[in-house]
Amino acid sequence: MLKDITLGQYFPGNSLAHKLDPRTKILLTVLYIVTLFCARSFVSYGIVALLLATGVKVSGVAPKALVRGLKPILFIICFTAALNLLYTPGEVLASFWIFKITKEGIFTAFFMVLRITMLIMGTFLLTYTTSPIALTDGLETLLGPLKKAKVPVHELAMIMSIALRFIPTLIEETDKIMSAQKARGADFESGSLMQRAKALVPILVPLFISAFRRADELAVAMECRCYHGDAGRTKLHVLRYQARDYLVLAAYGIVLAAVLTLAHFGL
Amino acid sequence: MKPIIRVENLTHTYGVNTPFCRNAVDHVSMEIMEGEFLGIIGHTGSGKSTLIQHLNGLLKPTSGRILLGEEDIWADPKRIRNVRFRVGLVFQYPEYQLFEETVYKDIAFGPKNMGLDEKEIDRRVRSALAFSGLGEELLDKSPFDLSGGQKRRVAIAGVIAMEPEVLILDEPSAGLDPAGRQSMLENIRNYHKEKGTTVVMVSHSMDEVAENVDRIAVLANAGVVMSGTPHQVFSRAQELLDVGLNVPQVTQVAMELKRQGLAIDPAVYTVADLRAALCALRGGIA
C-alpha cells in the first residue's frame, strides 16, 4: 500500500523538454512564475496559457497527469476563489447578508484561480521532465556563485540527493516492518487516536534504528571512496548549455518582454 | 494426515493497472499437512515470499482462496488478526523488527496482542526463549545490546511465543555463520519434534532443506513445479537445474559417481545415506 505513493514524480522521456539542460528548465520555471505574476489581462493570461500548452505538448506529458497533480491543492484554490469573490470592493452585482459579489471580485477570483492552477502545472512540468538527480545538479550549479558567500551549496545539494535516494528504500523498509509487526498481531487500523499513535512505536523504533544504521554505512562507504566535500571535486557529467538551451531561453525572453510591455499599458 | 492449510488456485498480481503489472504467484494450489516439516525452495523472485505472506493473511489474494482448517481465512476480514496468531510468520532478517526496551517485553508483544493474562504471557515468553536456544539471563537486557545471532533468536521467539499452529520461517539462517546456521536449524528441528506443530521453512539452500524437512515444494516462475519427499524431488535433478536451482552437494557427488559408472542411487541427499550406499557397494564388490 505504501508502494503506491509516487515521489519525485519524474516521467522518463526523450522529448525536447527532457533534453534541455536542467539549469535552463529551472531558469525557465522562475521566469515563467515572474511572467505569470505580471499578467493582468485576458490577453497576457492567454499568452501564458499558450506557453504552458506548448510546454506540455513538447514534453509529451499526459495533461491528465498534470490535472491529477492539482488535487492536493484543490482546497486552497477554492478557498482563494471564495475569498476574492466575496471581499473585493467595487461595483456590486449581488449581495446577501454581509457578503457582496462585485464585478471586480469575479474577475479577481477568476484570475487568481487561473494563476494558481498555471503556477502548479508549470512547476509540475519541471519535476515531471527532470530527474531528481538532474534537478539537484542544476540547482547546485546555478547556486554556485553563493559559495563565495560561504553558503555550503555543494553540501546542501548532496544532502538533497541522498534524501531523495533514500525515500524509496525507507518506504520499502517501513512496509516490511509493518508486515512483520502485523504478523505479531499489531493493529494499526482500529482504536482511538491515542491508541493508534501508540501503535506506531513498533514501526518507528526499528525504522529509526535502520535509518541510522544506513546513514552510518553510507558515511563509511563515502569515506572509503575518499569523499571530502566540495574542494577539488569534479563531475562525471558536466552540464553544458547546448544551442537549444540558448534558443529556448531567447524565445522565452521575447514572450516575457511582450507580457511586460502589455502590463505596462495596463492590459 | 489431513491438511491444515490448503491453498486453492491462488493468484497474486502486483501493480494492477500499471505498466509494472505482473503475477508474483500464478494459480498455485498446494496443501500443508498437519504436523509436517515442509520446505519451500525457489530462486530469488520465484514468489516464495509472496506465497507465504498469503498464508497468514498479510496479503490478500487477487484470486483464489486460502483455507485454514476448513475455513476461508478471508471469510470475515475483521477476524484476520486471529489467523495471524494461528499461523506465525517469521520474516527474513527478523532482527530488524525488534523495538522494545527489554528482550522480555519484545517477546511478549505477540502474546499481549492476543489478550492473554500476565501469567500465561510469562510462561510463553520463557518457553519460547528456551526453544530459541537463549538463556533467561537475557530477558532484562535491551535487545539492541545483543549480537546479531541472538537478536534473530529473540525475534523468532517473539513469534513462537504466540504458540501458533503453523510456524513459517523465511530464510531463518540467512546471513549467519556456519556454526550459527547449524545451531539455528537444530533449534528449529527440536521445536518441531517437541511441539509437534507444523513448520514451514523457506530457503534457497538445498543442503539446508535436504537435511531437515519431510517434504519439499519447489517454486519457480510463480508456480509450484514439483513437490514430494526430498528423495522424490532430488531424483529429478535435471528439472531442478533447468529452473535455476541446484541439488544438495551430496546428491551432486552421487550423480557424478553414477555418471562414472558406479551402480548407485543418484538421489541420495544426506551424508549418512551416501556413506551407507557406498559401503553397500563395496560390500557387493568384495
XYZ file of C-alpha atoms in Angstrom:
553
model
C 0.000 0.000 0.000
C 2.861 2.376 0.754
C 4.408 1.473 -2.576
C 1.600 3.314 -4.343
C 2.946 6.692 -3.245
C 4.760 8.375 -6.109
C 7.639 10.624 -5.199
C 9.714 12.905 -7.343
C 7.108 12.163 -9.992
C 9.641 12.008 -12.777
C 8.336 10.566 -16.049
C 11.282 9.413 -18.143
C 11.091 10.521 -21.751
C 13.054 11.723 -24.721
C 11.366 14.991 -25.654
C 12.964 18.409 -26.072
C 11.672 19.235 -22.586
C 13.536 16.233 -21.189
C 16.711 17.015 -23.092
C 17.019 20.644 -22.070
C 19.712 21.456 -19.544
C 18.235 21.339 -16.018
C 19.546 24.839 -15.397
C 17.632 26.117 -18.413
C 14.494 24.485 -17.088
C 14.916 25.910 -13.600
C 15.515 29.380 -15.046
C 12.512 28.987 -17.323
C 10.348 27.987 -14.391
C 11.445 31.052 -12.409
C 10.848 33.320 -15.410
C 7.502 31.630 -16.028
C 6.418 32.422 -12.477
C 7.509 36.045 -12.931
C 5.526 36.254 -16.170
C 2.504 34.744 -14.515
C 2.556 37.335 -11.747
C 2.969 40.201 -14.218
C -0.011 39.122 -16.281
C -3.143 41.183 -15.584
C -5.421 40.822 -18.552
C -7.088 38.248 -20.722
C -4.504 38.849 -23.434
C -1.464 38.314 -21.218
C -3.047 35.338 -19.442
C -3.813 33.957 -22.886
C -0.170 34.262 -23.844
C 0.974 32.470 -20.677
C -1.651 29.738 -21.165
C -0.473 29.248 -24.727
C 3.071 28.996 -23.403
C 2.067 26.347 -20.866
C 0.158 24.396 -23.522
C 3.221 24.469 -25.772
C 5.373 23.239 -22.880
C 3.001 20.359 -22.160
C 2.783 19.447 -25.830
C 6.559 19.463 -26.266
C 7.159 17.427 -23.093
C 4.724 14.684 -24.100
C 3.437 14.542 -20.505
C -0.199 13.457 -20.390
C -2.361 16.503 -19.477
C -4.290 14.129 -17.210
C -1.182 13.671 -15.046
C -0.901 17.454 -14.649
C -4.544 17.795 -13.659
C -4.127 14.971 -11.144
C -1.302 16.964 -9.561
C -3.805 19.716 -8.737
C -5.889 17.508 -6.490
C -3.981 18.116 -3.220
C -4.324 21.899 -3.567
C -7.933 21.899 -4.703
C -8.946 23.231 -1.295
C -6.517 26.151 -1.461
C -7.774 27.053 -4.938
C -11.414 27.030 -3.837
C -10.621 28.962 -0.671
C -8.732 31.673 -2.567
C -11.501 31.908 -5.131
C -14.151 32.310 -2.447
C -12.190 34.968 -0.544
C -11.514 37.017 -3.666
C -15.055 36.634 -4.867
C -16.585 37.908 -1.636
C -14.129 40.517 -0.398
C -13.097 42.573 -3.428
C -14.614 46.047 -3.293
C -16.136 47.519 -6.443
C -19.329 47.579 -8.467
C -21.857 45.448 -6.556
C -23.707 42.876 -8.651
C -25.441 40.892 -5.929
C -25.459 40.967 -2.141
C -26.793 38.901 0.719
C -26.262 39.246 4.465
C -22.667 40.616 4.872
C -21.401 39.311 1.543
C -21.233 41.347 -1.637
C -20.317 39.959 -5.005
C -18.725 42.561 -7.202
C -17.759 42.610 -10.839
C -14.130 43.150 -9.838
C -14.426 40.251 -7.419
C -15.473 37.867 -10.155
C -12.558 38.914 -12.324
C -10.009 38.731 -9.491
C -11.250 35.326 -8.372
C -11.111 34.033 -11.921
C -7.591 35.296 -12.496
C -6.420 34.024 -9.112
C -7.628 30.532 -9.833
C -6.045 30.700 -13.262
C -2.791 31.931 -11.743
C -2.518 29.231 -9.087
C -3.520 26.459 -11.481
C -0.994 27.519 -14.082
C 1.674 28.048 -11.448
C 1.289 24.490 -10.165
C 1.053 22.986 -13.628
C 4.148 24.832 -14.797
C 6.253 23.730 -11.849
C 4.965 20.169 -12.199
C 6.156 20.231 -15.772
C 9.650 20.840 -14.386
C 9.582 17.893 -11.973
C 7.847 15.628 -14.494
C 10.569 16.125 -17.111
C 13.660 16.421 -14.899
C 15.045 13.568 -12.819
C 15.661 14.470 -9.162
C 19.386 13.987 -9.667
C 19.499 16.342 -12.657
C 17.434 18.818 -10.675
C 19.840 18.915 -7.722
C 22.755 19.054 -10.130
C 21.215 22.023 -11.899
C 20.445 23.787 -8.632
C 23.958 23.247 -7.369
C 25.477 24.802 -10.469
C 23.007 27.680 -10.554
C 23.616 28.484 -6.899
C 27.377 28.080 -7.389
C 28.110 31.798 -7.035
C 26.733 31.680 -3.479
C 29.795 29.639 -2.498
C 31.691 32.937 -2.463
C 29.406 33.986 0.369
C 30.334 30.779 2.235
C 26.990 29.111 1.573
C 27.680 25.326 1.539
C 25.938 24.824 -1.808
C 27.579 21.529 -2.666
C 26.826 20.041 0.734
C 23.207 21.128 0.558
C 22.849 19.568 -2.895
C 24.473 16.371 -1.628
C 22.066 16.232 1.320
C 19.176 16.672 -1.083
C 20.293 13.905 -3.428
C 20.935 11.499 -0.544
C 17.492 12.232 0.888
C 15.863 11.640 -2.489
C 17.860 8.463 -2.960
C 16.696 7.001 0.353
C 12.999 7.782 0.192
C 12.075 4.627 -1.795
C 14.394 2.499 0.352
C 12.810 3.695 3.557
C 9.300 3.245 2.176
C 10.129 -0.365 1.364
C 11.624 -0.810 4.818
C 8.552 0.649 6.524
C 6.371 -1.718 4.538
C 8.444 -4.675 5.694
C 8.466 -3.655 9.349
C 4.724 -3.046 9.275
C 4.129 -6.523 7.865
C 6.398 -8.077 10.478
C 4.583 -6.349 13.335
C 1.201 -7.193 11.854
C 2.310 -10.813 11.799
C 2.681 -10.454 15.575
C -0.829 -9.098 15.856
C -0.092 -5.351 15.810
C -3.203 -3.390 14.927
C -2.794 -0.080 13.079
C -6.305 0.320 11.820
C -8.557 0.500 14.854
C -8.690 2.130 18.278
C -8.720 5.710 19.498
C -6.302 8.347 18.239
C -4.073 7.775 21.276
C -4.025 4.017 20.737
C -3.190 4.474 17.086
C -0.333 6.826 17.905
C 0.981 4.257 20.383
C 0.672 1.512 17.776
C 3.235 3.389 15.680
C 6.039 2.837 18.206
C 6.770 -0.712 16.973
C 7.264 0.742 13.478
C 9.105 3.946 14.289
C 11.750 2.479 16.601
C 13.009 -0.146 14.102
C 12.709 2.374 11.266
C 14.864 4.964 13.032
C 17.408 2.364 14.022
C 17.657 1.167 10.468
C 17.855 4.724 9.113
C 20.770 5.476 11.451
C 22.442 2.195 10.528
C 22.116 3.031 6.840
C 23.432 6.545 7.404
C 26.413 5.113 9.223
C 27.129 2.594 6.472
C 26.769 5.256 3.804
C 29.177 7.542 5.654
C 31.755 4.759 5.862
C 31.263 3.887 2.189
C 31.730 7.543 1.221
C 34.886 7.825 3.314
C 36.247 4.652 1.735
C 35.890 6.347 -1.608
C 37.696 9.392 -0.243
C 34.767 11.782 -0.284
C 35.930 15.010 1.272
C 33.307 17.514 0.277
C 33.395 20.058 -2.465
C 37.041 21.099 -2.711
C 38.707 19.777 -5.861
C 35.752 17.619 -6.818
C 34.947 17.201 -10.499
C 31.815 15.854 -12.136
C 31.266 12.841 -14.379
C 28.546 14.597 -16.316
C 29.417 18.262 -16.674
C 26.394 20.367 -17.517
C 26.898 22.238 -20.780
C 24.436 24.582 -22.443
C 23.542 23.459 -25.959
C 22.290 25.586 -28.836
C 18.729 24.518 -27.964
C 19.073 25.950 -24.455
C 20.035 29.378 -25.792
C 17.254 29.229 -28.369
C 14.575 28.338 -25.839
C 15.791 30.978 -23.376
C 15.881 33.631 -26.103
C 12.381 32.714 -27.260
C 11.186 32.910 -23.706
C 12.821 36.311 -23.266
C 10.697 37.665 -26.113
C 7.487 36.337 -24.528
C 8.415 37.849 -21.175
C 9.121 41.192 -22.840
C 5.763 41.047 -24.584
C 3.867 40.354 -21.379
C 5.740 43.101 -19.506
C 5.001 45.611 -22.259
C 1.332 44.657 -22.209
C 1.294 45.018 -18.428
C 2.859 48.470 -18.806
C -0.069 49.558 -20.954
C -2.494 48.115 -18.435
C -3.527 45.123 -20.476
C -2.533 -36.830 7.860
C -5.012 -34.139 6.997
C -4.109 -30.764 5.555
C -4.033 -27.792 7.954
C -3.628 -25.152 5.245
C -4.987 -25.531 1.743
C -4.052 -23.087 -0.998
C -6.579 -23.156 -3.803
C -5.800 -21.637 -7.166
C -4.029 -18.652 -5.602
C -3.006 -15.781 -7.847
C -1.446 -12.548 -6.682
C -0.848 -9.675 -9.063
C 1.364 -6.725 -8.174
C 0.843 -3.313 -9.731
C -2.579 -3.834 -11.269
C -3.285 -1.171 -13.911
C 0.331 -0.050 -14.184
C 2.987 -0.929 -16.739
C 4.692 -2.990 -13.998
C 1.757 -5.409 -13.605
C 2.900 -8.998 -13.085
C 1.745 -12.156 -11.375
C 4.053 -12.942 -8.451
C 2.058 -16.092 -7.727
C 0.125 -17.664 -10.571
C -2.639 -20.201 -9.994
C -0.899 -22.059 -7.191
C -2.592 -24.912 -5.388
C -0.876 -26.771 -2.564
C -1.527 -28.366 0.788
C 0.368 -28.146 4.046
C -0.236 -31.218 6.207
C -0.799 -31.089 9.930
C 2.397 -31.721 11.852
C 4.725 -31.899 8.860
C 8.007 -30.093 8.315
C 7.672 -28.603 4.856
C 10.483 -26.960 2.939
C 9.715 -24.410 0.241
C 12.556 -23.774 -2.152
C 12.851 -21.491 -5.111
C 15.293 -18.978 -6.533
C 15.017 -15.232 -5.881
C 11.823 -13.826 -7.364
C 10.074 -17.187 -7.644
C 7.187 -15.971 -5.497
C 8.181 -17.639 -2.195
C 7.799 -14.576 -0.027
C 4.551 -13.542 -1.701
C 3.135 -17.020 -1.219
C 3.903 -17.248 2.486
C 2.526 -13.785 3.196
C -0.817 -15.095 1.969
C -0.781 -17.978 4.415
C -1.312 -15.684 7.417
C -3.391 -13.086 5.617
C -0.809 -10.309 5.303
C -1.535 -10.208 1.596
C -4.960 -10.678 0.113
C -5.239 -12.978 -2.907
C -6.057 -11.351 -6.237
C -7.978 -14.543 -6.857
C -8.167 -17.948 -5.194
C -8.604 -18.985 -1.558
C -6.562 -19.936 1.481
C -8.246 -22.410 3.814
C -7.027 -22.753 7.388
C -8.597 -25.895 8.768
C -11.879 -25.848 6.911
C -12.389 -22.098 6.889
C -11.512 -19.495 4.270
C -9.238 -17.068 6.134
C -10.834 -14.082 4.386
C -14.379 -15.221 5.202
C -14.514 -12.496 7.840
C -11.819 -9.851 7.232
C -12.324 -8.467 10.753
C -11.018 -11.695 12.224
C -7.851 -11.785 10.139
C -5.766 -10.969 13.229
C -6.842 -14.304 14.653
C -5.407 -16.049 11.617
C -2.083 -14.308 12.245
C -1.996 -15.706 15.778
C -2.661 -19.219 14.474
C -0.163 -19.008 11.607
C 3.064 -17.461 12.904
C 5.275 -15.885 10.266
C 8.929 -15.071 10.850
C 10.217 -12.717 8.186
C 13.633 -12.712 6.631
C 16.133 -10.837 8.838
C 13.543 -10.621 11.635
C 16.057 -8.910 13.942
C 15.179 -5.579 12.277
C 11.684 -5.676 13.780
C 12.815 -5.544 17.442
C 11.698 -2.388 19.178
C 11.119 -2.861 22.914
C 13.319 -1.834 25.815
C 13.900 -5.369 27.014
C 14.026 -8.801 25.437
C 11.157 -9.877 27.682
C 8.847 -7.108 26.520
C 9.686 -7.725 22.877
C 8.884 -11.433 23.043
C 5.708 -10.582 24.982
C 4.469 -8.240 22.229
C 2.668 -11.004 20.288
C 1.059 -12.748 23.294
C -0.013 -9.338 24.663
C -1.753 -8.539 21.385
C -3.596 -11.831 21.799
C -5.010 -10.502 25.058
C -3.557 -13.199 27.332
C -3.131 -12.662 31.073
C 0.207 -11.860 32.715
C 0.828 -15.373 33.986
C 0.256 -17.013 30.625
C 2.400 -14.396 28.892
C 5.215 -15.059 31.358
C 5.037 -18.809 30.757
C 5.049 -18.354 26.981
C 7.944 -15.896 26.976
C 10.134 -18.265 28.992
C 9.209 -21.315 26.967
C 9.739 -19.504 23.637
C 13.095 -18.239 24.844
C 14.171 -21.772 25.663
C 13.063 -23.096 22.260
C 15.115 -20.396 20.559
C 18.181 -21.516 22.480
C 18.663 -18.453 24.668
C 19.224 -18.218 28.405
C 16.919 -16.407 30.850
C 19.710 -14.009 31.843
C 18.995 -12.118 28.601
C 15.382 -11.317 29.483
C 16.139 -7.967 31.109
C 18.699 -6.827 28.568
C 17.980 -4.406 25.765
C 17.595 -6.336 22.512
C 19.884 -3.803 20.859
C 22.820 -4.842 23.042
C 22.744 -8.423 21.765
C 24.781 -9.987 18.987
C 23.255 -10.455 15.532
C 22.513 -14.133 16.059
C 20.965 -13.531 19.484
C 18.766 -10.761 18.081
C 17.480 -13.128 15.442
C 16.669 -15.735 18.089
C 14.784 -13.161 20.148
C 12.771 -12.204 17.060
C 11.930 -15.837 16.330
C 10.987 -16.340 19.989
C 8.599 -13.398 19.580
C 6.630 -15.435 17.044
C 6.964 -18.794 18.801
C 5.536 -17.175 21.959
C 2.190 -16.853 20.179
C 2.238 -20.662 20.080
C 0.948 -20.777 16.502
C -0.416 -23.963 14.970
C 1.777 -23.367 11.957
C 5.204 -21.730 12.164
C 6.550 -20.294 8.923
C 10.172 -19.165 8.727
C 11.542 -17.229 5.764
C 15.259 -17.986 5.372
C 15.882 -18.302 9.117
C 19.601 -18.909 8.668
C 20.384 -16.200 6.113
C 23.490 -14.233 6.987
C 24.577 -16.408 9.922
C 27.989 -18.034 10.165
C 28.176 -21.827 9.640
C 28.065 -22.621 13.376
C 25.150 -20.248 13.918
C 23.380 -21.772 10.945
C 23.761 -25.281 12.308
C 22.515 -24.449 15.775
C 19.640 -22.359 14.430
C 18.445 -25.295 12.310
C 18.902 -27.653 15.212
C 16.684 -25.423 17.374
C 14.002 -25.376 14.714
C 14.217 -29.155 14.329
C 13.874 -29.629 18.068
C 10.959 -27.230 18.210
C 9.180 -29.237 15.522
C 9.916 -32.521 17.254
C 8.902 -31.468 20.754
C 5.888 -29.318 19.905
C 4.674 -31.484 17.051
C 3.326 -28.374 15.294
C 3.522 -27.755 11.581
C 6.678 -25.961 10.452
C 7.267 -24.425 7.028
C 10.785 -23.317 6.184
C 11.565 -21.233 3.132
C 15.077 -21.443 1.829
C 17.157 -21.457 -1.281
C 19.842 -23.638 0.206
C 19.282 -27.198 -0.966
C 21.572 -28.666 1.663
C 19.696 -26.959 4.448
C 16.321 -28.158 3.216
C 17.515 -31.685 2.406
C 18.778 -32.306 5.915
C 15.712 -31.075 7.767
C 12.361 -31.402 6.079
C 9.838 -34.190 5.471
C 8.556 -32.778 2.239
C 9.686 -30.198 -0.303
C 7.700 -27.881 -2.567
C 9.701 -26.329 -5.390
C 8.634 -22.912 -6.641
C 9.656 -21.496 -9.997
C 8.174 -18.885 -12.301
C 5.362 -18.020 -9.880
C 4.121 -21.600 -9.564
C 4.774 -24.904 -7.780
C 6.713 -27.066 -10.222
C 7.358 -30.106 -8.000
C 6.559 -31.395 -4.592
C 7.340 -34.585 -2.728
C 9.799 -36.146 -0.324
C 13.396 -34.985 -0.671
C 14.221 -38.270 -2.397
C 11.458 -37.823 -4.962
C 12.441 -34.225 -5.644
C 16.191 -34.772 -5.872
C 15.763 -37.714 -8.230
C 14.542 -35.135 -10.731
C 17.842 -33.262 -10.585
C 17.810 -32.161 -14.219
C 14.458 -30.372 -13.835
C 15.769 -28.573 -10.762
C 18.805 -27.408 -12.687
C 16.526 -26.240 -15.506
C 14.637 -23.866 -13.221
C 17.883 -22.388 -11.918
C 18.128 -24.392 -8.697
C 20.728 -26.851 -7.550
C 20.741 -30.207 -5.785
C 22.499 -30.840 -2.434
C 26.244 -31.322 -2.609
C 25.893 -34.945 -1.534
C 23.489 -35.561 -4.407
C 25.949 -33.916 -6.783
C 28.635 -36.349 -5.656
C 26.276 -39.305 -6.070
C 25.255 -38.155 -9.532
C 28.866 -37.821 -10.606
C 29.671 -41.311 -9.248
C 26.697 -42.692 -11.158
C 27.946 -40.980 -14.328
C 31.356 -42.546 -13.796
C 29.713 -45.960 -13.866
C 29.011 -46.853 -10.236
C 25.691 -48.570 -9.568
C 24.466 -46.008 -7.027
C 21.195 -44.210 -6.381
C 21.871 -40.655 -7.652
C 19.142 -39.154 -5.458
C 20.692 -39.742 -2.006
C 20.815 -36.442 -0.162
C 22.406 -36.921 3.236
C 25.986 -37.808 4.081
C 24.832 -40.846 6.065
C 22.802 -42.215 3.147
C 25.660 -41.772 0.728
C 28.018 -43.498 3.135
C 25.621 -46.419 3.504
C 25.191 -46.645 -0.269
C 28.946 -46.645 -0.827
C 29.554 -49.268 1.887
C 26.879 -51.493 0.389
C 28.554 -51.126 -2.970
C 31.981 -52.084 -1.648
C 30.428 -54.999 0.203
C 28.885 -56.026 -3.087
C 32.184 -55.971 -4.933
C 34.441 -57.521 -2.327
